[in-house]
Amino acid sequence: LELIVPKPRPIIVVLGPTASGKTELAVALARLIQGEIISADSRQIYRGLTIGTGKDLDVYQNGGAPVKHHLIDILDVGEHYSVAHFQFDAINAIEKIEAIRKQVIVCGGTGLYLDALLQDYEFSRVTDFSKESLKLNRDFIVFGLNPMAEIRRMRCANRLMDRLNNGLIEEVAQLISDGVDPNVLIRLGLEYKWLVNLVQGEINRAEFEQGLTIAIQQFSKRQMTFFRKMERSGIPIHWIPDELSLESKLAFIQSRI
C-alpha cells in the first residue's frame, strides 16, 4: 500500500503596519489553532532591542497558553543579517514547525522579508549558508491589518509614548553603556537614530518626541505602500476590517482557512 502523507496546511501570514495589532492577533490565533509564530521583522532579530522594536514578548506568555516564537532575539546588535538570511531561516523554521504538526503563522511588518519568502526571491549569488536557491513550496494565505490613516497616526503616537513611559530611552542608554556602537544603532533607523541623538544631547526631548512621532507615522505609510505593491505583484491579501473585535477578527480568519 502506498503511504499517503498529509499535505501541510497553508501557511498563515498576518501583516500590517506598525501599531496595527499584528502580534496580539497572531498570538490569539496561534492559541486557537495550535500554531507557532515566525517573526518577519528586520529588527526584532536583535537581542536588547525589546522596547524599541515592540517585541511584546509578554503577549506570547500571558493571557493563555504560552505561544512559541521564532526569529526573535537570535543575534547581537551589529551582527550582519540580510533578506537572504531571513528567507533561509524562515524556511527552516517552517519545516521544524510542520514536523511537529503545528500551524505555521508568519507575523510581521517588514514587507521585503515577507515578499522574499512568499515570492521565492532568487539572489544574484548563492550564499555561504545556503548552497542552492530556496523555494517555499507551500500554499499560503495572507491576512492584513490596515487601520484608517488617522487612526494609524494616533496609534503610532500613543504607542511611542507608552514605550517612552516603559523605559525606551533607558534601554538605548544601557545598550550604549554596554558597549554597543551608537553608529550601529543609528543604522537601524527610525527610533534608534532619534534615540541616539537624544541620548547624546544632539536634540532635546521636545524635538525628539515631535520628530520621531512624525517619522514613525511616515514609516507606517511606507509599509502600507509596500503591502499594496505585494498585492499588485500577485499576492492576494485578505484585509481584516479594523473595527472588528479581536474575536471577530479571529472568526474572519477562520472562515477563510
Tab-separated table of N, CA and C in Angstrom, residues 4 48 50 75 93 122 129 143 163 168 193 223 231 244 255:
chain	number	residue	atom	x	y	z
A	4	ILE	N	0.178	7.495	2.271
A	4	ILE	CA	-0.326	8.813	1.919
A	4	ILE	C	0.118	9.798	2.993
A	48	GLY	N	18.229	42.768	22.927
A	48	GLY	CA	18.432	44.064	23.563
A	48	GLY	C	17.567	45.176	23.020
A	50	THR	N	14.297	45.323	22.854
A	50	THR	CA	12.982	44.804	23.226
A	50	THR	C	11.884	45.848	23.156
A	75	LEU	N	20.261	37.301	17.358
A	75	LEU	CA	21.574	37.883	17.083
A	75	LEU	C	21.868	39.024	18.044
A	93	ALA	N	12.550	27.251	9.805
A	93	ALA	CA	11.592	27.285	10.911
A	93	ALA	C	10.259	26.672	10.498
A	122	GLU	N	15.162	34.976	-5.754
A	122	GLU	CA	16.434	34.337	-6.095
A	122	GLU	C	17.502	35.417	-6.088
A	129	PHE	N	25.637	30.227	3.450
A	129	PHE	CA	24.841	29.381	4.341
A	129	PHE	C	23.781	28.583	3.586
A	143	PHE	N	-3.328	37.564	5.528
A	143	PHE	CA	-4.311	38.461	6.127
A	143	PHE	C	-3.624	39.772	6.497
A	163	ARG	N	5.940	53.461	25.059
A	163	ARG	CA	7.302	52.920	25.098
A	163	ARG	C	8.237	53.840	25.878
A	168	LEU	N	12.059	53.172	27.174
A	168	LEU	CA	12.711	53.116	25.870
A	168	LEU	C	14.048	53.868	25.856
A	193	LYS	N	17.849	55.887	15.565
A	193	LYS	CA	18.532	57.091	15.094
A	193	LYS	C	18.171	58.285	15.986
A	223	GLN	N	5.061	51.340	4.848
A	223	GLN	CA	4.751	49.915	4.969
A	223	GLN	C	3.505	49.575	4.160
A	231	GLU	N	0.421	43.191	-3.316
A	231	GLU	CA	-0.864	42.813	-3.933
A	231	GLU	C	-0.796	42.919	-5.450
A	244	LEU	N	-13.501	45.523	13.728
A	244	LEU	CA	-13.899	44.254	14.341
A	244	LEU	C	-13.189	44.050	15.676
A	255	SER	N	-12.894	31.713	8.952
A	255	SER	CA	-13.858	31.477	7.876
A	255	SER	C	-13.189	31.346	6.522
